[in-house]
Short mmCIF file of C-alpha atoms (C1' of nucleotides) in Angstrom, two decimals:
data_model
loop_
_atom_site.label_atom_id
_atom_site.label_comp_id
_atom_site.label_asym_id
_atom_site.label_seq_id
_atom_site.Cartn_x
_atom_site.Cartn_y
_atom_site.Cartn_z
CA MET Z 1 -7.57 13.66 -0.73
CA GLN Z 2 -7.97 13.30 -4.47
CA LEU Z 3 -6.44 10.73 -6.77
CA GLU Z 4 -4.88 12.50 -9.75
CA PRO Z 5 -6.51 11.61 -13.07
CA GLN Z 6 -3.52 9.74 -14.45
CA TYR Z 7 -3.33 7.58 -11.33
CA LYS Z 8 -7.07 7.02 -11.37
CA GLU Z 9 -6.72 5.80 -14.94
CA LEU Z 10 -3.78 3.61 -13.96
CA LEU Z 11 -5.74 2.13 -11.06
CA ASN Z 12 -8.89 1.44 -13.06
CA ASN Z 13 -6.94 -0.28 -15.80
CA ALA Z 14 -4.94 -2.32 -13.35
CA LEU Z 15 -8.06 -3.41 -11.48
CA GLU Z 16 -9.85 -4.37 -14.67
CA LEU Z 17 -6.80 -6.24 -15.90
CA SER Z 18 -6.77 -8.33 -12.75
CA GLY Z 19 -10.53 -8.91 -12.88
CA GLN Z 20 -11.42 -6.72 -9.93
CA ARG Z 21 -13.87 -3.85 -9.60
CA ALA Z 22 -13.21 -0.18 -9.00
CA THR Z 23 -14.51 1.03 -5.64
CA LYS Z 24 -14.33 4.24 -3.64
CA GLN Z 25 -12.43 2.45 -0.91
CA ARG Z 26 -9.75 1.09 -3.21
CA GLU Z 27 -9.31 4.47 -4.81
CA HIS Z 28 -9.10 6.20 -1.47
CA ILE Z 29 -6.51 3.83 -0.12
CA TYR Z 30 -4.41 3.98 -3.24
CA ALA Z 31 -4.53 7.78 -3.06
CA LEU Z 32 -3.32 7.93 0.51
CA LEU Z 33 -0.50 5.50 -0.12
CA LEU Z 34 0.69 7.67 -3.00
CA GLN Z 35 0.27 10.87 -1.07
CA LYS Z 36 2.43 9.92 1.91
CA ARG Z 37 4.94 7.26 1.01
CA ASN Z 38 6.11 6.23 4.44
CA HIS Z 39 5.50 2.49 4.21
CA PRO Z 40 2.52 2.36 6.57
CA THR Z 41 1.12 -0.77 8.18
CA ALA Z 42 -2.50 -1.81 7.56
CA GLU Z 43 -3.41 -0.33 10.94
CA GLU Z 44 -1.82 2.99 10.01
CA VAL Z 45 -3.58 2.98 6.66
CA TYR Z 46 -6.82 2.34 8.54
CA VAL Z 47 -6.32 5.33 10.80
CA ARG Z 48 -5.54 7.61 7.87
CA ALA Z 49 -8.35 6.24 5.73
CA LYS Z 50 -10.92 6.97 8.43
CA GLU Z 51 -10.10 10.69 8.38
CA ASP Z 52 -11.89 11.15 5.08
CA MET Z 53 -13.98 7.97 5.12
CA PRO Z 54 -15.08 7.36 8.70
CA THR Z 55 -17.18 4.28 7.97
CA ILE Z 56 -14.43 2.22 6.35
CA SER Z 57 -13.61 -0.96 8.23
CA LEU Z 58 -10.27 -2.55 8.99
CA ALA Z 59 -11.31 -5.64 7.06
CA THR Z 60 -11.87 -3.47 4.01
CA VAL Z 61 -8.47 -1.89 4.43
CA TYR Z 62 -6.95 -5.36 4.37
CA ASN Z 63 -9.11 -6.30 1.39
CA CYS Z 64 -8.14 -3.19 -0.53
CA LEU Z 65 -4.45 -3.56 0.20
CA GLU Z 66 -4.69 -7.14 -0.98
CA ALA Z 67 -6.53 -6.07 -4.13
CA LEU Z 68 -3.96 -3.37 -4.87
CA ALA Z 69 -1.11 -5.80 -4.30
CA GLU Z 70 -2.80 -8.14 -6.76
CA THR Z 71 -2.73 -5.43 -9.42
CA LYS Z 72 0.98 -4.93 -8.68
CA LEU Z 73 0.42 -1.21 -8.11
CA ILE Z 74 1.65 -1.63 -4.57
CA ARG Z 75 3.80 -4.19 -2.89
CA GLN Z 76 3.99 -5.71 0.54
CA VAL Z 77 7.10 -5.19 2.57
CA ASN Z 78 7.98 -7.44 5.48
CA PHE Z 79 10.62 -7.06 8.13
CA GLU Z 80 11.00 -10.11 10.27
CA ARG Z 81 7.91 -10.57 12.42
CA GLU Z 82 6.69 -7.02 12.15
CA PRO Z 83 3.36 -6.11 10.60
CA THR Z 84 3.34 -5.96 6.83
CA ARG Z 85 3.92 -2.55 5.30
CA TYR Z 86 2.76 -1.24 1.95
CA CYS Z 87 4.70 0.55 -0.75
CA PRO Z 88 3.45 2.12 -4.00
CA ASN Z 89 6.93 2.59 -5.51
CA LEU Z 90 6.91 0.75 -8.84
CA THR Z 91 10.63 0.93 -9.57
CA LYS Z 92 12.97 -1.93 -8.77
CA HIS Z 93 14.16 -1.29 -5.28
CA ALA Z 94 15.15 -2.77 -1.95
CA HIS Z 95 14.24 -1.51 1.52
CA PHE Z 96 16.46 -0.15 4.23
CA TYR Z 97 15.05 -0.38 7.71
CA CYS Z 98 16.57 1.86 10.33
CA ARG Z 99 16.19 0.08 13.66
CA GLU Z 100 16.78 3.35 15.48
CA SER Z 101 14.23 5.67 13.92
CA GLY Z 102 12.00 2.98 12.49
CA GLU Z 103 12.18 4.68 9.13
CA ILE Z 104 12.05 2.67 5.94
CA VAL Z 105 13.84 4.00 2.90
CA ASP Z 106 13.69 2.77 -0.69
CA VAL Z 107 17.04 1.81 -2.20
CA ASP Z 108 17.14 1.76 -6.00
CA LEU Z 109 18.62 -1.30 -7.60
CA SER Z 110 20.13 -1.46 -11.06
CA ASP Z 111 19.16 -4.13 -13.57
CA LYS Z 112 22.79 -5.14 -13.64
CA LEU Z 113 22.87 -5.87 -9.93
CA LEU Z 114 19.60 -7.77 -10.07
CA ASP Z 115 20.99 -9.73 -12.96
CA GLU Z 116 24.06 -10.70 -10.96
CA LEU Z 117 21.81 -11.85 -8.14
CA MET Z 118 19.89 -14.06 -10.54
CA LYS Z 119 23.12 -15.55 -11.86
CA VAL Z 120 24.21 -16.92 -8.49
CA LEU Z 121 21.22 -19.27 -8.36
CA PRO Z 122 21.99 -22.98 -8.79
CA ALA Z 123 21.27 -24.47 -12.21
CA GLY Z 124 17.57 -25.19 -12.79
CA PHE Z 125 16.32 -22.58 -10.35
CA THR Z 126 14.29 -19.64 -11.59
CA ALA Z 127 13.18 -16.84 -9.29
CA LYS Z 128 10.03 -14.81 -9.87
CA HIS Z 129 10.98 -12.33 -7.18
CA ILE Z 130 13.95 -11.24 -5.14
CA GLU Z 131 13.36 -9.45 -1.88
CA ILE Z 132 16.28 -7.49 -0.49
CA SER Z 133 16.13 -5.88 2.94
CA TYR Z 134 18.89 -3.98 4.65
CA ASP Z 135 18.84 -3.12 8.28
CA GLY Z 136 21.07 -0.80 10.20
CA ALA Z 137 21.37 2.90 10.92
CA CYS Z 138 20.21 5.58 8.52
CA ASN Z 139 21.73 8.93 7.81
CA ASP Z 140 19.94 10.72 10.64
CA CYS Z 141 20.80 8.09 13.22
CA HIS Z 142 24.58 8.17 13.08
CA ASP Z 143 26.71 9.83 15.73
CA MET H 1 20.64 -37.50 18.97
CA GLN H 2 24.08 -36.44 20.15
CA LEU H 3 25.80 -33.11 19.64
CA GLU H 4 29.32 -33.76 18.35
CA PRO H 5 32.04 -32.57 20.73
CA GLN H 6 33.27 -29.77 18.50
CA TYR H 7 29.75 -28.36 18.18
CA LYS H 8 29.14 -28.74 21.89
CA GLU H 9 32.28 -26.71 22.48
CA LEU H 10 31.17 -24.14 19.93
CA LEU H 11 27.75 -23.88 21.55
CA ASN H 12 29.07 -23.57 25.10
CA ASN H 13 31.49 -20.85 24.10
CA ALA H 14 28.87 -18.96 22.13
CA LEU H 15 26.39 -19.14 25.00
CA GLU H 16 28.96 -17.97 27.52
CA LEU H 17 30.05 -15.17 25.23
CA SER H 18 26.50 -13.89 25.01
CA GLY H 19 25.96 -14.22 28.77
CA GLN H 20 23.61 -17.18 28.61
CA ARG H 21 23.71 -20.56 30.32
CA ALA H 22 24.19 -23.99 28.81
CA THR H 23 21.12 -26.20 29.17
CA LYS H 24 20.08 -29.62 27.97
CA GLN H 25 17.25 -28.08 25.98
CA ARG H 26 19.43 -25.61 24.12
CA GLU H 27 21.92 -28.34 23.32
CA HIS H 28 19.20 -30.67 22.13
CA ILE H 29 17.63 -28.09 19.87
CA TYR H 30 20.94 -27.04 18.41
CA ALA H 31 21.75 -30.68 17.72
CA LEU H 32 18.53 -31.33 15.86
CA LEU H 33 18.88 -28.20 13.76
CA LEU H 34 22.34 -29.32 12.72
CA GLN H 35 21.27 -32.88 12.09
CA LYS H 36 18.46 -32.11 9.64
CA ARG H 37 18.97 -28.80 7.94
CA ASN H 38 15.57 -28.30 6.39
CA HIS H 39 14.73 -24.86 7.80
CA PRO H 40 12.05 -26.02 10.22
CA THR H 41 9.50 -23.78 11.91
CA ALA H 42 9.33 -23.54 15.71
CA GLU H 43 6.38 -25.91 15.64
CA GLU H 44 8.36 -28.45 13.60
CA VAL H 45 11.31 -28.11 15.94
CA TYR H 46 8.92 -28.72 18.82
CA VAL H 47 7.63 -31.95 17.30
CA ARG H 48 11.13 -33.22 16.64
CA ALA H 49 12.42 -32.14 20.03
CA LYS H 50 9.71 -34.08 21.84
CA GLU H 51 10.83 -37.37 20.30
CA ASP H 52 13.89 -37.49 22.55
CA MET H 53 12.73 -35.03 25.21
CA PRO H 54 9.00 -35.53 25.70
CA THR H 55 8.61 -32.98 28.48
CA ILE H 56 9.98 -29.99 26.58
CA SER H 57 7.44 -27.22 26.08
CA LEU H 58 6.74 -25.08 23.06
CA ALA H 59 7.63 -21.97 25.04
CA THR H 60 11.05 -23.48 25.72
CA VAL H 61 11.52 -24.23 22.06
CA TYR H 62 10.89 -20.56 21.31
CA ASN H 63 13.20 -19.53 24.15
CA CYS H 64 15.97 -21.80 22.95
CA LEU H 65 15.67 -20.71 19.35
CA GLU H 66 15.84 -17.12 20.53
CA ALA H 67 18.88 -17.89 22.69
CA LEU H 68 20.63 -19.64 19.80
CA ALA H 69 19.83 -16.77 17.45
CA GLU H 70 21.34 -14.44 20.03
CA THR H 71 24.61 -16.38 19.90
CA LYS H 72 24.53 -16.12 16.10
CA LEU H 73 24.88 -19.88 15.77
CA ILE H 74 21.55 -19.96 14.01
CA ARG H 75 19.55 -17.39 12.15
CA GLN H 76 15.91 -16.69 11.63
CA VAL H 77 14.51 -16.85 8.14
CA ASN H 78 11.26 -15.15 7.23
CA PHE H 79 9.15 -15.42 4.12
CA GLU H 80 6.36 -12.93 4.03
CA ARG H 81 3.81 -13.74 6.69
CA GLU H 82 4.80 -17.34 7.11
CA PRO H 83 6.08 -18.72 10.39
CA THR H 84 9.72 -18.03 11.10
CA ARG H 85 12.16 -20.76 10.12
CA TYR H 86 15.54 -21.52 11.62
CA CYS H 87 18.85 -22.12 9.88
CA PRO H 88 22.21 -23.19 11.39
CA ASN H 89 24.24 -22.44 8.24
CA LEU H 90 26.94 -19.96 9.28
CA THR H 91 28.17 -19.06 5.81
CA LYS H 92 26.96 -15.96 3.99
CA HIS H 93 23.94 -17.03 2.06
CA ALA H 94 20.50 -16.12 0.79
CA HIS H 95 17.40 -18.30 0.74
CA PHE H 96 15.45 -19.60 -2.18
CA TYR H 97 11.86 -20.51 -1.43
CA CYS H 98 10.15 -22.83 -3.88
CA ARG H 99 6.43 -21.97 -3.78
CA GLU H 100 5.65 -25.29 -5.38
CA SER H 101 7.39 -27.79 -3.14
CA GLY H 102 7.78 -25.50 -0.15
CA GLU H 103 11.45 -26.33 -0.05
CA ILE H 104 13.97 -23.76 1.13
CA VAL H 105 17.46 -23.89 -0.30
CA ASP H 106 20.55 -21.97 0.78
CA VAL H 107 22.18 -19.91 -1.95
CA ASP H 108 25.81 -19.00 -1.32
CA LEU H 109 26.75 -15.37 -1.78
CA SER H 110 30.23 -14.11 -2.55
CA ASP H 111 31.81 -11.29 -0.55
CA LYS H 112 32.09 -9.41 -3.82
CA LEU H 113 28.36 -9.50 -4.43
CA LEU H 114 27.58 -8.51 -0.86
CA ASP H 115 30.04 -5.69 -1.24
CA GLU H 116 28.25 -4.42 -4.33
CA LEU H 117 24.98 -4.54 -2.45
CA MET H 118 26.48 -2.41 0.32
CA LYS H 119 27.77 0.09 -2.19
CA VAL H 120 24.35 0.95 -3.56
CA LEU H 121 23.22 2.35 -0.21
CA PRO H 122 22.79 6.13 -0.04
CA ALA H 123 25.59 8.09 1.63
CA GLY H 124 25.47 7.94 5.42
CA PHE H 125 23.64 4.64 5.60
CA THR H 126 25.32 1.60 7.12
CA ALA H 127 23.68 -1.81 7.14
CA LYS H 128 24.33 -4.41 9.80
CA HIS H 129 22.52 -7.09 7.84
CA ILE H 130 21.23 -7.79 4.38
CA GLU H 131 18.49 -10.31 3.93
CA ILE H 132 18.04 -11.71 0.45
CA SER H 133 15.15 -14.01 -0.40
CA TYR H 134 14.37 -15.48 -3.77
CA ASP H 135 11.12 -17.10 -4.58
CA GLY H 136 10.14 -19.14 -7.59
CA ALA H 137 10.46 -22.70 -8.79
CA CYS H 138 13.30 -25.00 -7.80
CA ASN H 139 15.08 -27.61 -9.83
CA ASP H 140 12.60 -30.38 -9.06
CA CYS H 141 9.56 -28.25 -9.80
CA HIS H 142 10.19 -27.35 -13.44
CA ASP H 143 8.37 -28.95 -16.31
"C1'" DA F 1 -32.92 4.39 -16.59
"C1'" DG F 2 -34.14 -0.08 -14.21
"C1'" DC F 3 -32.81 -5.21 -13.35
"C1'" DT F 4 -29.77 -8.56 -12.20
"C1'" DA F 5 -25.70 -11.25 -11.23
"C1'" DT F 6 -21.78 -10.92 -8.93
"C1'" DA F 7 -18.18 -8.63 -6.27
"C1'" DA F 8 -17.01 -5.78 -2.39
"C1'" DT F 9 -17.82 -3.93 2.18
"C1'" DT F 10 -18.77 -4.39 6.92
"C1'" DA F 11 -18.56 -5.82 11.97
"C1'" DG F 12 -17.38 -9.15 14.58
"C1'" DA F 13 -15.72 -13.79 15.44
"C1'" DA F 14 -11.95 -16.94 14.61
"C1'" DT F 15 -7.22 -18.23 13.85
"C1'" DA F 16 -2.19 -18.67 13.97
"C1'" DA F 17 2.16 -17.50 15.56
"C1'" DT F 18 4.36 -15.71 19.12
"C1'" DT F 19 5.09 -13.57 23.68
"C1'" DC F 20 4.05 -13.00 28.46
"C1'" DC F 21 3.42 -14.63 33.22
"C1'" DA F 22 4.32 -16.58 37.62
"C1'" DA F 23 5.66 -20.76 39.83
"C1'" DA F 24 8.95 -24.59 39.79
"C1'" DT F 25 13.46 -26.13 38.56
"C1'" DA F 26 18.27 -26.06 36.99
"C1'" DT F 27 22.72 -23.89 36.56
"C1'" DA F 28 27.06 -22.09 38.08
"C1'" DA F 29 29.61 -19.53 41.33
"C1'" DT F 30 30.93 -19.34 46.13
"C1'" DA D 1 26.22 -27.69 50.13
"C1'" DT D 2 24.24 -22.94 49.55
"C1'" DT D 3 22.62 -19.40 47.10
"C1'" DA D 4 21.65 -16.04 43.50
"C1'" DT D 5 20.08 -15.96 39.18
"C1'" DA D 6 18.72 -17.89 34.73
"C1'" DT D 7 15.79 -21.10 32.52
"C1'" DT D 8 11.90 -24.05 31.93
"C1'" DT D 9 7.09 -24.91 31.97
"C1'" DG D 10 1.95 -24.71 30.94
"C1'" DG D 11 -1.34 -21.79 30.23
"C1'" DA D 12 -3.14 -17.26 29.39
"C1'" DA D 13 -2.63 -13.16 26.62
"C1'" DT D 14 -1.49 -10.62 22.56
"C1'" DT D 15 -1.05 -9.25 17.74
"C1'" DA D 16 -1.70 -9.36 13.03
"C1'" DT D 17 -4.47 -11.21 9.94
"C1'" DT D 18 -8.22 -13.99 7.87
"C1'" DC D 19 -12.84 -15.73 7.80
"C1'" DT D 20 -17.99 -15.43 7.88
"C1'" DA D 21 -22.45 -14.16 6.71
"C1'" DA D 22 -25.37 -10.34 5.97
"C1'" DT D 23 -25.71 -5.93 3.51
"C1'" DT D 24 -24.50 -2.89 -0.16
"C1'" DA D 25 -22.30 -1.42 -4.51
"C1'" DT D 26 -20.78 -2.18 -9.18
"C1'" DA D 27 -21.17 -3.12 -14.06
"C1'" DG D 28 -23.36 -5.36 -17.83
"C1'" DC D 29 -27.74 -5.95 -20.10
"C1'" DT D 30 -32.35 -4.64 -21.82
#
DNA sequence: AGCTATAATTAGAATAATTCCAAATATAAT
DNA sequence: ATTATATTTGGAATTATTCTAATTATAGCT
């Protein structure tokens, strides 16, 4: 698995900007998140990472995911008490979790809608983030 | 702590409807959630529950919270990897989490806004729930 | 290129929240 | 009252994640 030059550039800049170093492990993990965007858990990332980098440890996977989240190149996605999942989609979006198939799908959100969501906050409240999670049945799981 | 008659009625009906039995512990825990609506964790509920019911166990607290969530009289609230919190507010609302004070505030949501959120789903997707969580600084925590 | 300070990786231990288990008890229907 | 079944209980087990301390890698400097 190879990280395309423009993404390598993006990663190196982002790491530098957040005061962190570039490492093979971080690059590898970023590459595999980009390559298969199925919102894997840390454990799943670990399994995939070991294919090409057998000596990587689970602790490093956690460290790298944390480092990447710090750069804002990826984000953490949580559904109730389930293990955290990781998503390299940089656009503004929510997540739809299909309880049937377990699939997680990105749902694009317009600035207008996000703006409306900000406007319903009580006076004096300012939100840095909004997390929106749907759960139900996806396209494939309807009768 | 006493559960007001109308809430006791509500609880008993809801439990029966979901095929569960009425117990002192469930009643007690429902009462204390209603009495102080500060989105406590299971551990916090446990501490409060023991004041009036010293023999209650943590496992029972979890069981009761689960049972109440099943009736839909309370709901679980999750913020990232933090412990689950419990909320007896039955209206449609989101949660605002102030990272500074740790306070969690309910934010009412109009049917119209929820409707718009449903409309942005891809064709063929139907959501049973939407969870919306803000995080930032609350009224008291601004400079 | 080599040296050095500091950051990152590693394996394994530790932790925190939650769930499981099996015995004792309580509930509700007869 | 009796009985079937659900619930409670305390402790053990589990799961995801974080911590720790030793080793290794990175990047800036000469």
